[in-house]
Tab-separated table of C-alpha atoms and ligand atoms in Angstrom:
chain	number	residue	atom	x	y	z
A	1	UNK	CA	22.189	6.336	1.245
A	2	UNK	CA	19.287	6.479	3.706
A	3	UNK	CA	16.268	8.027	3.471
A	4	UNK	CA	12.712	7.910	5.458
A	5	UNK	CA	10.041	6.203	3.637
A	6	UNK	CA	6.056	6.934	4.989
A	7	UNK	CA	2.534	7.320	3.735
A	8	UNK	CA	-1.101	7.924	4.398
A	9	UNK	CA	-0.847	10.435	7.138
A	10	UNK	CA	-5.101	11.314	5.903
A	11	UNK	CA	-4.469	14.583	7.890
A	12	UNK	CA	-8.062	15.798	8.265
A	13	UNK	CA	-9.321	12.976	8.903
A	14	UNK	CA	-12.459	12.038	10.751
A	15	UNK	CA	-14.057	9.511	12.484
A	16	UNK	CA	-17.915	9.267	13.230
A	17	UNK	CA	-17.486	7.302	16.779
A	18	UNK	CA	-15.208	10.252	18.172
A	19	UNK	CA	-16.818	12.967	20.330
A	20	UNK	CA	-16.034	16.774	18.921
A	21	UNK	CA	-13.428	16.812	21.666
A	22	UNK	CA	-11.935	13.634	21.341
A	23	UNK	CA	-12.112	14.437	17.255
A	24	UNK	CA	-9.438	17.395	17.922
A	25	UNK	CA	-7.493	15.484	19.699
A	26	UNK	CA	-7.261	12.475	16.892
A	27	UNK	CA	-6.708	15.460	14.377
A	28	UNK	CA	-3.923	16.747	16.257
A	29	UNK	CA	-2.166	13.243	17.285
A	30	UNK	CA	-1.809	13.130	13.476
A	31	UNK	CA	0.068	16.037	12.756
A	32	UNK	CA	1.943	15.420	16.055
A	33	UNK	CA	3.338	12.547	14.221
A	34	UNK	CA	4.114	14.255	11.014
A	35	UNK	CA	6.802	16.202	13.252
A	36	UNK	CA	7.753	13.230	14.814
A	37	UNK	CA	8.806	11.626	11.400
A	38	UNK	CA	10.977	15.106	11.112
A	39	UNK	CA	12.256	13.917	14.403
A	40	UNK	CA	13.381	10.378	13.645
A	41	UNK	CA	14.545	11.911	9.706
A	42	UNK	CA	16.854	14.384	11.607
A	43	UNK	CA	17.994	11.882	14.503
A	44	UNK	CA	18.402	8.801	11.418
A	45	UNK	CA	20.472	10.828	9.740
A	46	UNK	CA	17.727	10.882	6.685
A	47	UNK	CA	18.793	12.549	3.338
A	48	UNK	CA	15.308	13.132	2.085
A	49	UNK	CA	11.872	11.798	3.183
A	50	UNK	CA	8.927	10.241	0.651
A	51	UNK	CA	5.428	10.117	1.631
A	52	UNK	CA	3.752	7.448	-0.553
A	53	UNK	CA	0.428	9.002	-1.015
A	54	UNK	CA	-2.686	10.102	0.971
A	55	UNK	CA	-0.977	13.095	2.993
A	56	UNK	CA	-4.516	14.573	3.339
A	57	UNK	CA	-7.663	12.690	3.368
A	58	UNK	CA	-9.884	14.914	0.883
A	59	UNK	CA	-8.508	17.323	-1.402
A	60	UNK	CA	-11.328	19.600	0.311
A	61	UNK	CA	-9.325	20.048	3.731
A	62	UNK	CA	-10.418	22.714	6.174
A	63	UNK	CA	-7.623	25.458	6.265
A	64	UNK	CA	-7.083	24.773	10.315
A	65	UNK	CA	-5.567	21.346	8.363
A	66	UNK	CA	-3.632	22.656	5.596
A	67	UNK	CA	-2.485	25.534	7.758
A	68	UNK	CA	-1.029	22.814	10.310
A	69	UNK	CA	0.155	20.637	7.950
A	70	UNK	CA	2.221	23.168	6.422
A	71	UNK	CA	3.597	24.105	9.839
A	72	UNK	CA	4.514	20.709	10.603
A	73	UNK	CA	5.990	20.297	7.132
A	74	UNK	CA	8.292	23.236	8.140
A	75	UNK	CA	9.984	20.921	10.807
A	76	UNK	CA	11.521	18.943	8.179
A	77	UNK	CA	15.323	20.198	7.842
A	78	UNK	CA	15.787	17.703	3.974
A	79	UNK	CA	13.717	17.744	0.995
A	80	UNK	CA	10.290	16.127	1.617
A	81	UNK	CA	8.358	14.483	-1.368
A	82	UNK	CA	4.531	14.339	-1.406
A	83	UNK	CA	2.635	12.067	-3.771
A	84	UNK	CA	-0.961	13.114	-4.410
A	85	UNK	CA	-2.477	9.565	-3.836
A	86	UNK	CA	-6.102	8.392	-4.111
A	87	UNK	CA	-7.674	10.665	-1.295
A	88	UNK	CA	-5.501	13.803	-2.062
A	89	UNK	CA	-4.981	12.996	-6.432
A	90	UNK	CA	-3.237	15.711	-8.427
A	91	UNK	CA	-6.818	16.509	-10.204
A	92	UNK	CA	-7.792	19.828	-11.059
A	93	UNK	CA	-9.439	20.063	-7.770
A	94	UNK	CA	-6.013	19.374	-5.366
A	95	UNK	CA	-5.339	20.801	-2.173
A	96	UNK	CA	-1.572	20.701	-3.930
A	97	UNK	CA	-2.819	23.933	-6.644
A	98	UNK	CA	-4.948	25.806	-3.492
A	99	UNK	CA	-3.919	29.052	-3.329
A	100	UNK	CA	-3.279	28.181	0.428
A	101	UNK	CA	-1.093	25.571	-0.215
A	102	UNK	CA	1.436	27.413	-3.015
A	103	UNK	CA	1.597	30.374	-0.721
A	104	UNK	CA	2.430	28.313	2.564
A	105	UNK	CA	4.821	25.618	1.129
A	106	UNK	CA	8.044	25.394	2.584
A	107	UNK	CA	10.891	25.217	0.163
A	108	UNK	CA	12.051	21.731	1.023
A	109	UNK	CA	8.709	20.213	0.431
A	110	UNK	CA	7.672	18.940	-3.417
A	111	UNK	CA	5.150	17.547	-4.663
A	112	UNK	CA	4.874	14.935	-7.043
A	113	UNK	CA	3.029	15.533	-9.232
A	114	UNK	CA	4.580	14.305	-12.383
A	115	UNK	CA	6.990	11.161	-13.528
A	116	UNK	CA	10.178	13.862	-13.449
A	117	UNK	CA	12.980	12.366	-11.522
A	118	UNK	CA	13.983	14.166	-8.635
A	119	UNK	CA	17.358	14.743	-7.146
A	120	UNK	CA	17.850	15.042	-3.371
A	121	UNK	CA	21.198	14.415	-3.627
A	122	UNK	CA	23.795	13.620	-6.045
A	123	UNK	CA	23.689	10.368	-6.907
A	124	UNK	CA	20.012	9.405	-6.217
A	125	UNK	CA	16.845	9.960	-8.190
A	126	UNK	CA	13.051	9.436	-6.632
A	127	UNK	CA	10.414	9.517	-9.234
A	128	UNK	CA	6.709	9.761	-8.491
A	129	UNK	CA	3.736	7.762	-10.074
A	130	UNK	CA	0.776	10.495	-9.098
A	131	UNK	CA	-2.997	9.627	-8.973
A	132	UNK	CA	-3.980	12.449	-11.284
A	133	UNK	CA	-7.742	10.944	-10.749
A	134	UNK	CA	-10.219	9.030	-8.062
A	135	UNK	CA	-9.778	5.958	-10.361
A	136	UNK	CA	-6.655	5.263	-12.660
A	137	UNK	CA	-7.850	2.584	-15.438
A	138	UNK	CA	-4.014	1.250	-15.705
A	139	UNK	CA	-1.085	0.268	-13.339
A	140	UNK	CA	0.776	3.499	-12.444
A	141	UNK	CA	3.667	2.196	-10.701
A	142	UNK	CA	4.242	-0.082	-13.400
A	143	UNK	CA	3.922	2.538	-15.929
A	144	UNK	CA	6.207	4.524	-14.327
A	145	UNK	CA	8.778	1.989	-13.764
A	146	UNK	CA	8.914	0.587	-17.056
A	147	UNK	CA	9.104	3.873	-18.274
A	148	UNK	CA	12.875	3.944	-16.780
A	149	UNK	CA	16.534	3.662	-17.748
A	150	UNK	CA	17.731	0.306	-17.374
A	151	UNK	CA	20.811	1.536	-16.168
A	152	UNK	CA	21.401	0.425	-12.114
A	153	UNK	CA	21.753	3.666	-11.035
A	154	UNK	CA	19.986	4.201	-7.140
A	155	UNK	CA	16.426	5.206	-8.102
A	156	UNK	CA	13.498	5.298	-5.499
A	157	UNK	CA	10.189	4.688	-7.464
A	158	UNK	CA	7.530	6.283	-4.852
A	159	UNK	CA	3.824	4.917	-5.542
A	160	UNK	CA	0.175	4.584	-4.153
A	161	UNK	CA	-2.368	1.671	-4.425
A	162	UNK	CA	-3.241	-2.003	-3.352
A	163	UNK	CA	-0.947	-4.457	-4.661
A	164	UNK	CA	-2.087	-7.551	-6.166
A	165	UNK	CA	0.095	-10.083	-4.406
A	166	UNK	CA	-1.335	-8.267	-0.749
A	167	UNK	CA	-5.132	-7.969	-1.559
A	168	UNK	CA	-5.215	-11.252	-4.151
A	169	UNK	CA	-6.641	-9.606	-6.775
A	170	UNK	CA	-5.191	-9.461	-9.908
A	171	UNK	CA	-7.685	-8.294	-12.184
A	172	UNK	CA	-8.404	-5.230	-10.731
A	173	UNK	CA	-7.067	-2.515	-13.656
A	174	UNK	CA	-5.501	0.293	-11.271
A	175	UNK	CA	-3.779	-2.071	-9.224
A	176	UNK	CA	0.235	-2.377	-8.431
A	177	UNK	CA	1.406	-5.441	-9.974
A	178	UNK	CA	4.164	-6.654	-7.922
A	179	UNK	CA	5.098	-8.832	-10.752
A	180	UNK	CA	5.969	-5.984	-13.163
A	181	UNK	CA	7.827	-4.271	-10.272
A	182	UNK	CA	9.991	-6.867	-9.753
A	183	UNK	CA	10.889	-7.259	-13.136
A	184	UNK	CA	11.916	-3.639	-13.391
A	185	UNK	CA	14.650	-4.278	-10.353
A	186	UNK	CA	15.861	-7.337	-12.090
A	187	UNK	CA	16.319	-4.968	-15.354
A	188	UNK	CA	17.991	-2.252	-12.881
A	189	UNK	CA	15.615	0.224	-13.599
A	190	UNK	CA	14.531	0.973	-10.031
A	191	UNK	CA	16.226	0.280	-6.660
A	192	UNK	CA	13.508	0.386	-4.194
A	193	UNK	CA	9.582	1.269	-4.813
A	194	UNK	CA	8.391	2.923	-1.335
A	195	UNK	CA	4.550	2.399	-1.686
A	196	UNK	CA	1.769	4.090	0.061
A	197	UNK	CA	-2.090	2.638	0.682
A	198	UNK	CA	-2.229	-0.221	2.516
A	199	UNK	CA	-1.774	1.355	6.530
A	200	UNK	CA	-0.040	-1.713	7.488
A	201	UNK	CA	3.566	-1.276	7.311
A	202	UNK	CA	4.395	-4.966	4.953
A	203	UNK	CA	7.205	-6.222	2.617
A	204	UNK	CA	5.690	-6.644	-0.708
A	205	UNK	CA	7.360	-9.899	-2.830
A	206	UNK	CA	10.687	-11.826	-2.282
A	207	UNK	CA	13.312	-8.617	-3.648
A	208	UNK	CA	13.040	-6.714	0.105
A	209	UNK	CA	13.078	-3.593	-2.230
A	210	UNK	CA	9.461	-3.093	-2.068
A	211	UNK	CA	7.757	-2.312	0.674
A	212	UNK	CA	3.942	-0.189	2.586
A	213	UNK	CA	5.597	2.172	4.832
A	214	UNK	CA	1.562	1.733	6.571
A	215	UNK	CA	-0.214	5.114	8.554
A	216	UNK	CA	2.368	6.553	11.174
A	217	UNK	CA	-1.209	6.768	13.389
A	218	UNK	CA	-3.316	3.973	12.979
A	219	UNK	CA	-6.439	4.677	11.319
A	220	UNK	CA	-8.760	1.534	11.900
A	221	UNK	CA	-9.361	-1.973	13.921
A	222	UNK	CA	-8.574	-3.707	10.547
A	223	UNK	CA	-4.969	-2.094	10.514
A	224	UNK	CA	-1.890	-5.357	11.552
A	225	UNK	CA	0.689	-3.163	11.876
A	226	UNK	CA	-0.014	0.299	11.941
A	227	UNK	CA	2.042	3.242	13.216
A	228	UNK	CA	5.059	3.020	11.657
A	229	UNK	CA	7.470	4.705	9.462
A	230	UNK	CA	10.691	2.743	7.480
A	231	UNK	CA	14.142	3.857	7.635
A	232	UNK	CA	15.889	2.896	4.311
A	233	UNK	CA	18.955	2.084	3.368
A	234	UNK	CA	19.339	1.397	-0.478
A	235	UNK	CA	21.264	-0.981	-1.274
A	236	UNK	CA	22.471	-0.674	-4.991
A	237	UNK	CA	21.759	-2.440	-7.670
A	238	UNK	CA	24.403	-4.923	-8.932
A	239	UNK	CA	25.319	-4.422	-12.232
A	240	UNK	CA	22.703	-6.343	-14.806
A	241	UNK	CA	24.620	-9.789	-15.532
A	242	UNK	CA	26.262	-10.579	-12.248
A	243	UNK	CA	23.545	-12.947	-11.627
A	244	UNK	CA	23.807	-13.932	-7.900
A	245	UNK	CA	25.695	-11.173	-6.537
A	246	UNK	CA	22.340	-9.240	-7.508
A	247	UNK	CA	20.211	-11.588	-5.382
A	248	UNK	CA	22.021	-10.942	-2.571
A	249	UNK	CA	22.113	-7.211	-2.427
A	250	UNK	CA	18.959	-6.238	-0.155
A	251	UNK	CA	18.440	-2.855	1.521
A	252	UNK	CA	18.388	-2.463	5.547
A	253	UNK	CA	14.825	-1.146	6.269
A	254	UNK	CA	14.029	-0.601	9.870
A	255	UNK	CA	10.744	-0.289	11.404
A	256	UNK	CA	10.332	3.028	13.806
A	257	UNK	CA	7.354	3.156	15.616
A	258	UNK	CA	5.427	6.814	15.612
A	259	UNK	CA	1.862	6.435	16.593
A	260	UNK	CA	0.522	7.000	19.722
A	261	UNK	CA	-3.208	5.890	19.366
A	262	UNK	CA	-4.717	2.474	19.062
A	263	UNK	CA	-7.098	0.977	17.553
A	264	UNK	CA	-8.766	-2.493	19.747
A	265	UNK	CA	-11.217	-4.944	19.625
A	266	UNK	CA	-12.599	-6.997	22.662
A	267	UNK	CA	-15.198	-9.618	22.833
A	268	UNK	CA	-16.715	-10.651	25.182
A	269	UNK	CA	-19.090	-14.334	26.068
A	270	UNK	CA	-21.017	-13.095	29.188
A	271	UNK	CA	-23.393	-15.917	30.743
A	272	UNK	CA	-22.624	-14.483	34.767
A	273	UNK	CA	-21.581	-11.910	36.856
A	274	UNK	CA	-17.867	-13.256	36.493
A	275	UNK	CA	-17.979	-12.704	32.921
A	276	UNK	CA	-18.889	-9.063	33.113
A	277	UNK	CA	-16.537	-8.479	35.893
A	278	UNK	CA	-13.737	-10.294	33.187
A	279	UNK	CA	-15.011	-8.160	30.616
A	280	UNK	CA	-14.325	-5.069	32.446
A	281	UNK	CA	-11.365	-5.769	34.033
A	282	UNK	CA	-10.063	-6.291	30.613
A	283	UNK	CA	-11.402	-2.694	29.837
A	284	UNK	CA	-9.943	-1.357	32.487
A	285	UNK	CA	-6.251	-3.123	31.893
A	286	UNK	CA	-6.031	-1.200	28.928
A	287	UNK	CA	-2.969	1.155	28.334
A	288	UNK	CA	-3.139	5.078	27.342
A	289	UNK	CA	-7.057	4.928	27.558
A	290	UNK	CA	-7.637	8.523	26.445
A	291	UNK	CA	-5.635	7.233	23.245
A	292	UNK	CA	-7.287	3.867	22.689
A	293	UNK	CA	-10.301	3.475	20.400
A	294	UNK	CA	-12.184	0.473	21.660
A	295	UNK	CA	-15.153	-1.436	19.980
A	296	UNK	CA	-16.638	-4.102	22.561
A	297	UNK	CA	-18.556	-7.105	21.098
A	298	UNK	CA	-20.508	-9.177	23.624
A	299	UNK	CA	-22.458	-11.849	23.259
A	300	UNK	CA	-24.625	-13.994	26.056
A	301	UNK	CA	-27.086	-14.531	27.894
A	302	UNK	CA	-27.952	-12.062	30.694
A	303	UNK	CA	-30.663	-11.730	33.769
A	304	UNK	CA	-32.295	-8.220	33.405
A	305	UNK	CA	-29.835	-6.780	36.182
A	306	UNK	CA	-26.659	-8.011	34.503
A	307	UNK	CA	-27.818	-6.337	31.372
A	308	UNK	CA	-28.301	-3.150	33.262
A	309	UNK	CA	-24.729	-3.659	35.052
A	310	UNK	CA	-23.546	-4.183	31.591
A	311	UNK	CA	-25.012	-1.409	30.302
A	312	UNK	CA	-23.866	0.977	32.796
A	313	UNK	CA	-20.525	-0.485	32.935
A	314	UNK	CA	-19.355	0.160	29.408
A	315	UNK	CA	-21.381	3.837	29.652
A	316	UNK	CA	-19.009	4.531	32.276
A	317	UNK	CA	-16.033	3.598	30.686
A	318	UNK	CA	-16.919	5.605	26.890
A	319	UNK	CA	-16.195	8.957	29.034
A	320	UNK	CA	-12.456	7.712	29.738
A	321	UNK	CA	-11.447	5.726	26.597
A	322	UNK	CA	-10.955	7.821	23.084
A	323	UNK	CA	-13.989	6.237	22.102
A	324	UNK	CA	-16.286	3.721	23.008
A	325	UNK	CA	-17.861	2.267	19.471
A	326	UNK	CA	-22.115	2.158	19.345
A	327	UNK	CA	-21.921	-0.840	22.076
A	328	UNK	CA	-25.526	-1.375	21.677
A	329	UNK	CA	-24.848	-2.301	17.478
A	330	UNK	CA	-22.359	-4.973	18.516
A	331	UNK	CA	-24.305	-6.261	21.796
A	332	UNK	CA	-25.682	-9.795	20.474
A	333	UNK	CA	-26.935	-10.195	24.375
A	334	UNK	CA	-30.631	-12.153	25.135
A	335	UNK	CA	-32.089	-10.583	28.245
A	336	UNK	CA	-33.976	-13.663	30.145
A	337	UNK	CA	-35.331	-12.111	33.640
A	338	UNK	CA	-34.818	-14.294	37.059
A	339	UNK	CA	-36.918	-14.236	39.620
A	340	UNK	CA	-34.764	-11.425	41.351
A	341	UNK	CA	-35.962	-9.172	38.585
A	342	UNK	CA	-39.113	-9.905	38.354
A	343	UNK	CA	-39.365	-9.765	42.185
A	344	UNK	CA	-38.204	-6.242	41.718
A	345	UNK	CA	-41.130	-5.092	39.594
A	346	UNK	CA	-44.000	-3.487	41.505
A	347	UNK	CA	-46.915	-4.266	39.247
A	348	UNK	CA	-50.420	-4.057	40.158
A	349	UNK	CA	-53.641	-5.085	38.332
A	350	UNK	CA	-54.032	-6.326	34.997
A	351	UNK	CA	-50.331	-6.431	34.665
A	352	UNK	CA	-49.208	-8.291	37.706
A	353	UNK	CA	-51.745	-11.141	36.068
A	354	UNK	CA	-49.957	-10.484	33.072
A	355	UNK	CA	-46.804	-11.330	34.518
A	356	UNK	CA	-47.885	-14.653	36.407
A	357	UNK	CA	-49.378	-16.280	33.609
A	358	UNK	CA	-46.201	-14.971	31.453
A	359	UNK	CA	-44.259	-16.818	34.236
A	360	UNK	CA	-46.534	-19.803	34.546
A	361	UNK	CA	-45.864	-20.303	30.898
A	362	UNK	CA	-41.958	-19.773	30.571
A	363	UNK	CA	-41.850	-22.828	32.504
A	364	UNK	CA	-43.818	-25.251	30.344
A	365	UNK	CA	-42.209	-28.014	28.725
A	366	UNK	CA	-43.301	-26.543	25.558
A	367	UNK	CA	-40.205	-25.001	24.078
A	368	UNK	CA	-41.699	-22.191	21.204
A	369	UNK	CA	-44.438	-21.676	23.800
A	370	UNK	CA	-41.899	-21.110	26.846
A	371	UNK	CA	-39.611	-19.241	24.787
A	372	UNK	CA	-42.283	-16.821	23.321
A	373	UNK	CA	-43.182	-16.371	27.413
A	374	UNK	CA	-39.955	-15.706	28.198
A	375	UNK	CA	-39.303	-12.909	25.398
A	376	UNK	CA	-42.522	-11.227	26.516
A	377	UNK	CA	-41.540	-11.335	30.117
A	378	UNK	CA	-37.753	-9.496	28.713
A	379	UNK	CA	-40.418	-7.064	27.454
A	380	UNK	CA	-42.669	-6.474	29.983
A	381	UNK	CA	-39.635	-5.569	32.502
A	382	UNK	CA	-37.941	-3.231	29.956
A	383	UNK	CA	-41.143	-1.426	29.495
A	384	UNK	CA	-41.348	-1.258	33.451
A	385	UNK	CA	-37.983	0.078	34.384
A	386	UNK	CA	-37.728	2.367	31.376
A	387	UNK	CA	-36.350	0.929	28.461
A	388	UNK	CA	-33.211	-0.559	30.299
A	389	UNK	CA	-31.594	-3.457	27.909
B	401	MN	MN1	-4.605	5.738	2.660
């Protein structure tokens, strides 16, 4: 039995780095991809489809969002299961009891919102653990599993939340304890637990039964593996006794890449002209720029006209990438003039004194005095060419 197993889609999303066109676009590539998972659920041969949580972003969408989503919802051609998760929680407030939402949902499409089991097809049961708040005080998937017949039968458990073996923390109270779950397959309550929260698609434990689908778009530079969706085929449970037969039973789940944007980070050390020239040749190498979110952090030391080069280099390439993150927060650059720059300043008077004693001084053997020279002499030529890094 095979089913398609994703999560966080945060349809609505938005980011502050992204221009109001570039925003649409992000908006759209999302629900692009929720009829692309229709796409690979039809051409996979998918009896049903469970999205672990997080389908919307707020449980305030705008109705451009909920309208869309229910369109692309409509491409689905099996039953679709939607768990409210911690953005989008079953609450009194949820998009899921809108008046937009009842009216526009298709009939193949369910929600969650309770621990009833499901049944897309003979034979198989999914049963939800819903966030019903912001903040649950106990372990829902836990709850929800233990709450189960013991009885082998194929049973997707379909939850939302950091687990404690991925984040390390195993104090926190709403967490998934991976523990618990694990004990509930080796009792045969539940075949496979299809989680949603963490946007990196990851195995969770040693079963192979539990498993972060991850964000079919990627959603931040933090993100491993984002931009997937899992392709699941349970395996069944061995009955409870057969020891080592059990152990060997694992489910086939394959990895189908969706996304189409990227999230990337580049640093940069720039001491020369070569450096910057590296720096944006690496910029420029990128693939699918309108689709590529970059965030450039630099460090160095630069003359007053490589700072301006470097300034103008990475304005120039923010209007062709999807975004270009606040350079200036992450640029950890000391400006020291040369005498090129300073030759290029037309000062007169009191100022041209200024800058001969400033320049007198930078060279001292003193090093606080020479340094304090040479910062003043970084601000006397941004000052003079107009506030140029
Ligand atoms: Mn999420």
């Amino acid at each position: 039995m095979r089913f398609l197993h994703t999560s966080d889609w945060q349809l609505g999303m938005t980011r502050h780095f992204l221009g109001a066109g570039d925003q649409a676009t992000f908006a759209q590539a999302r629900l692009d991809a929720v009829v692309r998972l229709a796409d690979v659920a039809r051409d996979r041969g998918c009896a049903f489809v469970v999205v672990a949580g997080d389908v919307f972003e707020t449980n305030q969408p705008d109705r451009r969002t909920v309208g869309r989503a229910l369109d692309a919802l409509r491409t689905f051609n099996v039953p679709v299961y939607l768990l409210p998760g911690n953005h989008d929680p079953y609450d009194p407030g949820s998009v899921y009891r809108s008046a937009a939402w009842r009216e526009g949902c298709p009939d193949l499409v369910r929600v969650l919102d309770d621990d009833r089991p499901r049944i897309p097809v003979p034979g198989v049961e999914v049963v939800g653990a819903p966030w019903t708040s912001k903040r649950p005080v106990t372990d829902l998937v836990a709850e929800t599993c233990a709450a189960l017949p013991a009885d082998g039968s194929l049973r997707v458990v379909v939850g939302h939340g950091p687990a404690d073996l991925v984040s390390g923390d195993f104090g926190q109270p709403g967490a998934v304890r991976v523990a618990a779950l694990e004990a509930a397959i080796a009792a045969g309550r539940v075949s496979h637990v299809a989680l949603g929260d963490r946007h990196s698609t990851s195995a969770v434990g040693d079963t192979g039964r539990i498993w972060y689908a991850g964000a079919p778009e990627p959603t931040s530079y933090r993100e491993e593996d984002a931009g997937n969706a899992l392709v699941v085929d349970l395996a069944p449970l061995v009955a409870a006794g057969s020891g080592p037969a059990r152990a060997a039973a694992r489910p086939a789940v394959e990895r189908v890449p969706v996304g189409r944007w990227r999230f990337q980070e580049v640093h940069g050390d720039v001491q020369d002209d070569a450096d910057l020239a590296e720096l944006f040749a690496v910029l420029d190498s990128l693939p699918d720029k309108a689709r590529t979110i970059v965030k450039v952090k630099v460090a160095g030391t630069l003359t007053l006209r490589q700072a301006a080069r470097l300034e103008e280099g990475l304005e120039a390439r923010e209007h062709v990438l999807g975004a270009l993150e606040h350079p200036e927060r992450h640029l950890d650059v000391t400006v020291v003039p040369d005498a090129d720059d300073l030759a290029a300043l037309s000062l007169t008077g009191y100022a041209a004194t200024a800058r001969d004693r400033l320049l007198a001084r930078a060279h001292r053997d003193e090093e606080s005095e020479a340094r304090g020279a040479t910062d003043a002499l970084g601000l006397l030529v941004r000052l003079t060419t107009g506030g140029t890094r």
